[in-house]
Amino acid sequence: MRRFIGFLKKEFLHIFRDSRTLVVLFGIPIAQLLIFGFVIVNDIKHIDVLVIDHSGDEVTQDMIQKLSGNPYFNIVSNRNDERYEDLFKKGTIQEVLVFEKQFARNYIQGNPATVQLLADGSEPNTAHLIVNYTQGVLQSYLSNSYSDQSIPGFYVRMFYNEELRSPHVFVPGTMALILMLISAMMTSISITREKEMGSMEILLASPMRPAQIIAGKVLPYLLLSVINAVIIIALGFYVFHVPIEGSLILLLAESILFIAMALALGIMISAVSPNQQVAMMISMFALMMPTMLLSGFIFPIDSMPIPLQWFSILMPPRWFIVILKRIMLKGVSFTYVWKETAIISGMFIFFLVVSIRKFKIRLE
């Protein structure tokens, strides 16, 4: 028995002396619990609403005041008198609340009175919740303040996805996820394999320059990933009937930029990874979970805690999903996606510069 107890003590000492084992045992479960607990929420906060009040009476002003006092809603002012369709395309607003002329007189006299709710249907689940939230707040106010009157009619319209079809959400999100993982993972493994086998040094000793060798490794994956992107777009269009309202050339150009950025990220991973196993772990687990949870693919970013919203800025798929939805569903031009394009371009340059510097260090 003493031998067994001594053996147990030795095993405990081995565990507590190894910091990496402690991180796996305690750090990862705590991190996963905190991330999942904060990210996986169904509540929607900070809903940006544009109000168009054609009546301007006391009843509509009280309804707007009730909505603005709710912590879930932000009443957006339209200082430049832009069309609400343009604000939807920019992502500035998520809902438009329209009061008809003489709303109060029709409502109090018992005549038909309606309120229009226009929502951005490119996020079907979010749009459905936003409309339900708005109706609930306004109906509650009218029931308490005008108990002898019937509830007015709410006319609901979903822009860009009137039927609230789920493929409009998962096809762009899945496309970003697949291109990100495949491009980064294949590049990182390909170059790391050459290092493990010792053939990279042989290649570098050849007349070709290191930049040419890296370009030769990356370009085939760029071409194959572009073909992959075309197949995904074609399947989304013909099988899942996801529309392409915008320019197909712009969509392909943005896809090529995103693939190039993912390939540069793969090169950087291969530069800092000692072997294929580590490169695979980084590519699969360090990219897959953040891409799924923090890119806005499944859960709305506005509902996450502020630190996670800041961290999501570093997720390239977050910006690519916005570009895909705006081009495919809203039919926007480059002027509506130039900010997201600039961010992805900046990431591409950063990953490429870091990769080149790391490779130069290893060659020394």
Coordinates of C-alpha atoms in Angstrom, one line a residue:
M1 CA 0.0 0.0 0.0
R2 CA 2.9 2.4 0.8
R3 CA 4.3 1.8 -2.6
F4 CA 1.0 2.6 -4.2
I5 CA 0.6 5.8 -2.2
G6 CA 4.1 6.8 -3.0
F7 CA 3.4 6.2 -6.7
L8 CA 0.3 8.4 -6.5
K9 CA 2.3 11.2 -4.9
K10 CA 4.8 11.0 -7.7
E11 CA 2.1 11.2 -10.3
F12 CA 0.5 14.3 -8.6
L13 CA 3.9 15.9 -8.4
H14 CA 4.4 15.3 -12.1
I15 CA 1.1 16.8 -12.9
F16 CA 1.5 19.9 -10.7
R17 CA 5.1 20.5 -12.0
D18 CA 3.9 20.5 -15.7
S19 CA 2.3 23.9 -16.4
R20 CA 1.0 22.8 -19.8
T21 CA -0.9 19.9 -18.2
L22 CA -2.4 22.3 -15.6
V23 CA -3.5 24.6 -18.4
V24 CA -5.2 21.7 -20.2
L25 CA -6.9 20.5 -17.0
F26 CA -8.1 23.8 -15.5
G27 CA -7.4 26.6 -17.9
I28 CA -9.3 25.3 -21.0
P29 CA -12.5 24.2 -19.1
I30 CA -12.7 27.6 -17.4
A31 CA -12.1 29.5 -20.7
Q32 CA -14.6 27.4 -22.6
L33 CA -17.2 27.8 -19.9
L34 CA -16.8 31.6 -19.8
I35 CA -16.7 31.9 -23.6
F36 CA -19.8 29.7 -24.2
G37 CA -21.6 31.3 -21.2
F38 CA -21.2 34.8 -22.6
V39 CA -21.4 34.1 -26.3
I40 CA -24.3 31.6 -26.5
V41 CA -27.2 33.9 -25.6
N42 CA -30.5 34.4 -27.4
D43 CA -31.0 38.0 -26.2
I44 CA -30.5 40.8 -28.6
K45 CA -29.2 44.1 -27.3
H46 CA -28.5 47.5 -28.8
I47 CA -31.1 47.3 -31.6
D48 CA -30.7 50.3 -33.8
V49 CA -34.1 51.6 -34.9
L50 CA -34.9 54.4 -37.3
V51 CA -38.3 56.1 -36.5
I52 CA -40.3 57.7 -39.3
D53 CA -43.2 59.6 -37.6
H54 CA -45.7 60.9 -40.2
S55 CA -48.2 61.7 -37.4
G56 CA -46.1 63.5 -34.8
D57 CA -48.8 63.5 -32.2
E58 CA -48.7 62.8 -28.5
V59 CA -49.5 59.1 -28.8
T60 CA -46.7 58.4 -31.2
Q61 CA -44.2 60.5 -29.2
D62 CA -45.1 58.6 -26.1
M63 CA -44.6 55.3 -28.0
I64 CA -41.2 56.4 -29.3
Q65 CA -40.2 57.6 -25.8
K66 CA -41.2 54.2 -24.4
L67 CA -39.0 52.5 -27.0
S68 CA -36.0 54.7 -26.4
G69 CA -36.3 54.2 -22.7
N70 CA -35.9 50.4 -23.2
P71 CA -32.2 49.3 -22.8
Y72 CA -32.6 46.9 -25.8
F73 CA -33.3 49.8 -28.3
N74 CA -31.2 52.7 -29.7
I75 CA -33.2 55.3 -31.6
V76 CA -31.1 56.3 -34.6
S77 CA -31.3 59.9 -36.0
N78 CA -31.2 60.3 -39.8
R79 CA -29.3 63.6 -39.9
N80 CA -28.3 63.4 -43.6
D81 CA -31.9 62.4 -44.7
E82 CA -30.6 59.2 -46.2
R83 CA -33.1 56.6 -47.5
Y84 CA -33.7 53.8 -45.0
E85 CA -32.8 51.3 -47.8
D86 CA -29.3 52.8 -47.9
L87 CA -29.0 52.6 -44.1
F88 CA -30.0 49.0 -44.2
K89 CA -27.3 48.3 -46.8
K90 CA -24.7 50.0 -44.7
G91 CA -25.8 48.1 -41.6
T92 CA -26.5 51.4 -39.8
I93 CA -30.0 50.3 -38.7
Q94 CA -31.7 47.0 -38.0
E95 CA -35.3 48.1 -38.0
V96 CA -37.5 51.0 -39.2
L97 CA -40.6 52.0 -37.3
V98 CA -43.2 53.9 -39.4
F99 CA -46.2 55.7 -38.0
E100 CA -48.9 56.6 -40.5
K101 CA -50.5 60.1 -40.8
Q102 CA -53.1 60.9 -38.1
F103 CA -52.3 57.8 -36.2
A104 CA -53.6 59.1 -32.8
R105 CA -56.9 60.3 -34.2
N106 CA -57.5 57.0 -36.0
Y107 CA -56.5 55.0 -33.0
I108 CA -58.5 56.9 -30.4
Q109 CA -61.6 57.1 -32.6
G110 CA -61.5 53.4 -33.1
N111 CA -60.7 53.5 -36.8
P112 CA -58.1 51.2 -38.3
A113 CA -54.6 52.4 -37.3
T114 CA -51.4 50.6 -38.4
V115 CA -47.7 50.7 -37.5
Q116 CA -45.1 49.5 -40.0
L117 CA -42.2 47.5 -38.9
L118 CA -39.4 47.0 -41.5
A119 CA -36.5 44.8 -40.5
D120 CA -33.3 43.6 -42.1
G121 CA -34.0 39.9 -43.0
S122 CA -30.5 39.1 -43.9
E123 CA -30.3 37.9 -40.3
P124 CA -33.6 35.9 -40.1
N125 CA -33.5 34.9 -36.4
T126 CA -32.3 38.3 -35.3
A127 CA -34.9 40.1 -37.4
H128 CA -37.7 37.8 -36.0
L129 CA -36.7 38.6 -32.4
I130 CA -36.4 42.3 -33.1
V131 CA -39.9 42.5 -34.5
N132 CA -41.3 40.5 -31.6
Y133 CA -39.4 42.7 -29.1
T134 CA -40.8 45.9 -30.7
Q135 CA -44.3 44.6 -30.8
G136 CA -44.2 43.5 -27.2
V137 CA -42.9 46.9 -25.9
L138 CA -45.5 48.9 -27.9
Q139 CA -48.4 46.6 -27.2
S140 CA -47.6 46.6 -23.5
Y141 CA -47.5 50.4 -23.4
L142 CA -50.8 50.8 -25.4
S143 CA -52.6 48.1 -23.2
N144 CA -51.6 50.0 -20.0
S145 CA -52.3 53.5 -21.3
Y146 CA -55.4 52.9 -23.5
S147 CA -57.0 49.9 -22.0
D148 CA -60.4 50.6 -23.6
Q149 CA -58.9 50.6 -27.1
S150 CA -57.9 47.7 -29.3
I151 CA -54.3 47.1 -30.2
P152 CA -53.4 48.7 -33.6
G153 CA -52.3 46.5 -36.5
F154 CA -48.6 45.9 -37.0
Y155 CA -47.6 45.5 -40.6
V156 CA -44.3 43.6 -40.8
R157 CA -42.0 43.4 -43.8
M158 CA -38.6 41.7 -44.0
F159 CA -36.1 43.3 -46.4
Y160 CA -33.6 41.1 -48.4
N161 CA -35.2 37.8 -47.1
E162 CA -38.9 38.1 -46.9
E163 CA -39.4 34.4 -46.3
L164 CA -36.7 34.3 -43.5
R165 CA -35.0 31.4 -45.2
S166 CA -32.1 30.0 -43.1
P167 CA -29.8 29.2 -46.2
H168 CA -29.4 32.9 -46.6
V169 CA -27.5 32.8 -43.3
F170 CA -25.6 29.6 -43.3
V171 CA -24.3 29.6 -46.9
P172 CA -22.2 32.8 -46.5
G173 CA -21.1 31.8 -43.0
T174 CA -20.1 28.3 -44.1
M175 CA -18.3 29.7 -47.1
A176 CA -16.2 31.9 -44.9
L177 CA -15.5 29.0 -42.4
I178 CA -14.5 26.5 -45.2
L179 CA -12.2 28.9 -47.0
M180 CA -10.6 30.1 -43.8
L181 CA -9.9 26.6 -42.5
I182 CA -8.9 24.9 -45.7
S183 CA -6.7 27.6 -47.0
A184 CA -4.8 28.2 -43.7
M185 CA -4.6 24.6 -42.8
M186 CA -3.4 23.2 -46.1
T187 CA -0.7 25.9 -46.5
S188 CA 0.6 25.5 -43.0
I189 CA 0.9 21.7 -43.2
S190 CA 2.4 21.8 -46.7
I191 CA 5.3 24.0 -45.7
T192 CA 5.8 22.5 -42.2
R193 CA 6.0 19.0 -43.9
E194 CA 8.9 20.2 -46.0
K195 CA 10.7 21.4 -42.9
E196 CA 10.2 18.2 -41.0
M197 CA 11.5 16.1 -43.9
G198 CA 14.5 18.4 -44.4
S199 CA 13.6 19.1 -48.0
M200 CA 12.9 22.8 -47.4
E201 CA 16.7 23.4 -46.9
I202 CA 17.3 21.5 -50.1
L203 CA 14.8 23.7 -51.9
L204 CA 16.4 26.8 -50.4
A205 CA 19.8 25.7 -51.7
S206 CA 18.4 25.5 -55.2
P207 CA 18.8 28.5 -57.6
M208 CA 15.3 29.6 -56.8
R209 CA 14.8 32.4 -54.3
P210 CA 13.0 31.7 -51.0
A211 CA 10.1 34.0 -52.1
Q212 CA 9.7 32.0 -55.3
I213 CA 9.7 28.7 -53.4
I214 CA 7.0 30.1 -51.0
A215 CA 5.0 31.5 -53.9
G216 CA 5.2 28.1 -55.7
K217 CA 3.9 26.4 -52.6
V218 CA 1.0 28.9 -52.1
L219 CA -0.2 29.6 -55.7
P220 CA -1.6 26.1 -56.3
Y221 CA -3.7 26.3 -53.1
L222 CA -4.8 29.8 -54.1
L223 CA -6.1 28.5 -57.5
L224 CA -7.7 25.4 -55.8
S225 CA -9.4 27.5 -53.1
V226 CA -10.8 29.8 -55.8
I227 CA -12.3 26.8 -57.5
N228 CA -13.6 25.8 -54.1
A229 CA -15.2 29.2 -53.6
V230 CA -16.9 29.0 -57.1
I231 CA -18.3 25.6 -56.2
I232 CA -19.7 26.9 -52.9
I233 CA -21.3 29.9 -54.6
A234 CA -22.8 27.7 -57.3
L235 CA -24.2 25.2 -54.8
G236 CA -25.7 28.1 -52.8
F237 CA -27.3 29.6 -55.8
Y238 CA -28.6 26.5 -57.6
V239 CA -29.2 24.1 -54.7
F240 CA -30.2 26.4 -51.8
H241 CA -31.5 29.2 -54.0
V242 CA -29.4 31.9 -52.2
P243 CA -29.6 35.0 -54.5
I244 CA -26.6 36.9 -55.8
E245 CA -28.1 40.4 -56.1
G246 CA -24.8 42.2 -56.5
S247 CA -21.9 41.9 -58.9
L248 CA -20.5 38.4 -59.4
I249 CA -17.1 39.9 -60.3
L250 CA -17.0 41.9 -57.1
L251 CA -18.0 38.8 -55.1
L252 CA -15.2 36.7 -56.7
A253 CA -12.6 39.5 -56.2
E254 CA -13.5 39.7 -52.5
S255 CA -13.3 35.9 -52.2
I256 CA -9.8 35.9 -53.8
L257 CA -8.7 38.6 -51.4
F258 CA -10.0 36.6 -48.4
I259 CA -8.4 33.4 -49.7
A260 CA -5.0 35.2 -50.1
M261 CA -5.3 36.5 -46.5
A262 CA -6.0 33.0 -45.2
L263 CA -3.1 31.6 -47.2
A264 CA -0.8 34.3 -45.7
L265 CA -2.1 33.3 -42.2
G266 CA -1.3 29.7 -43.0
I267 CA 2.3 30.7 -44.0
M268 CA 2.6 32.6 -40.7
I269 CA 1.4 29.5 -38.7
S270 CA 3.9 27.3 -40.5
A271 CA 6.7 29.8 -39.7
V272 CA 6.0 29.6 -35.9
S273 CA 5.1 25.9 -35.7
P274 CA 7.9 23.4 -35.1
N275 CA 6.0 20.5 -36.7
Q276 CA 2.9 19.4 -38.6
Q277 CA 1.0 18.4 -35.5
V278 CA 1.3 21.8 -33.9
A279 CA 0.4 23.5 -37.2
M280 CA -2.7 21.2 -37.5
M281 CA -3.7 22.0 -33.9
I282 CA -3.4 25.8 -34.4
S283 CA -5.2 25.7 -37.8
M284 CA -8.1 23.5 -36.6
F285 CA -8.8 24.4 -33.0
A286 CA -7.4 28.0 -32.7
L287 CA -9.2 29.0 -35.9
M288 CA -12.4 26.9 -36.0
M289 CA -13.9 27.8 -32.6
P290 CA -13.3 31.6 -32.8
T291 CA -14.5 31.6 -36.4
M292 CA -17.8 29.8 -35.4
L293 CA -18.4 31.7 -32.2
L294 CA -17.0 35.2 -32.7
S295 CA -17.5 36.0 -36.4
G296 CA -21.3 36.6 -36.2
F297 CA -21.9 33.5 -38.2
I298 CA -24.2 31.9 -35.5
F299 CA -24.5 34.4 -32.6
P300 CA -25.0 38.2 -33.0
I301 CA -21.9 40.1 -32.0
D302 CA -23.8 43.0 -30.6
S303 CA -25.1 40.8 -27.8
M304 CA -21.7 39.7 -26.7
P305 CA -19.7 41.3 -23.8
I306 CA -17.6 44.3 -24.8
P307 CA -14.2 42.4 -24.5
L308 CA -15.5 39.7 -26.8
Q309 CA -16.7 42.3 -29.3
W310 CA -13.3 43.8 -29.3
F311 CA -11.7 40.4 -29.8
S312 CA -14.0 39.6 -32.7
I313 CA -12.5 42.5 -34.6
L314 CA -9.4 40.3 -35.0
M315 CA -11.5 37.6 -36.7
P316 CA -11.2 37.9 -40.5
P317 CA -14.3 35.9 -41.2
R318 CA -16.4 38.5 -39.3
W319 CA -15.6 41.0 -42.1
F320 CA -15.9 38.5 -44.9
I321 CA -19.3 37.4 -43.8
V322 CA -20.5 41.0 -43.8
I323 CA -19.2 41.5 -47.4
L324 CA -20.8 38.2 -48.6
K325 CA -24.2 39.1 -47.2
R326 CA -24.2 42.6 -48.5
I327 CA -23.2 41.6 -52.0
M328 CA -25.3 38.4 -52.3
L329 CA -28.4 39.5 -50.4
K330 CA -28.5 43.3 -50.5
G331 CA -26.9 43.8 -54.0
V332 CA -24.5 46.6 -52.8
S333 CA -21.5 48.0 -54.7
F334 CA -17.9 48.3 -53.6
T335 CA -18.7 51.7 -51.8
Y336 CA -20.7 49.8 -49.2
V337 CA -18.0 47.2 -48.4
W338 CA -14.8 49.2 -48.8
K339 CA -14.2 49.4 -45.0
E340 CA -14.4 45.6 -44.6
T341 CA -12.2 45.1 -47.7
A342 CA -9.6 47.5 -46.3
I343 CA -9.5 45.6 -43.0
I344 CA -9.0 42.2 -44.7
S345 CA -6.3 43.8 -47.0
G346 CA -4.5 45.1 -43.9
M347 CA -4.6 41.7 -42.3
F348 CA -3.2 40.1 -45.5
I349 CA -0.3 42.6 -45.5
F350 CA 0.4 42.0 -41.8
F351 CA 0.4 38.2 -42.1
L352 CA 2.5 38.3 -45.2
V353 CA 5.1 40.7 -43.6
V354 CA 5.3 38.6 -40.4
S355 CA 5.7 35.4 -42.4
I356 CA 8.5 36.7 -44.5
R357 CA 10.4 38.0 -41.5
K358 CA 10.0 34.7 -39.7
F359 CA 11.2 32.7 -42.7
K360 CA 14.3 34.9 -43.0
I361 CA 15.1 34.3 -39.3
R362 CA 14.9 30.6 -39.8
L363 CA 17.1 30.6 -42.8
E364 CA 19.9 32.2 -40.7

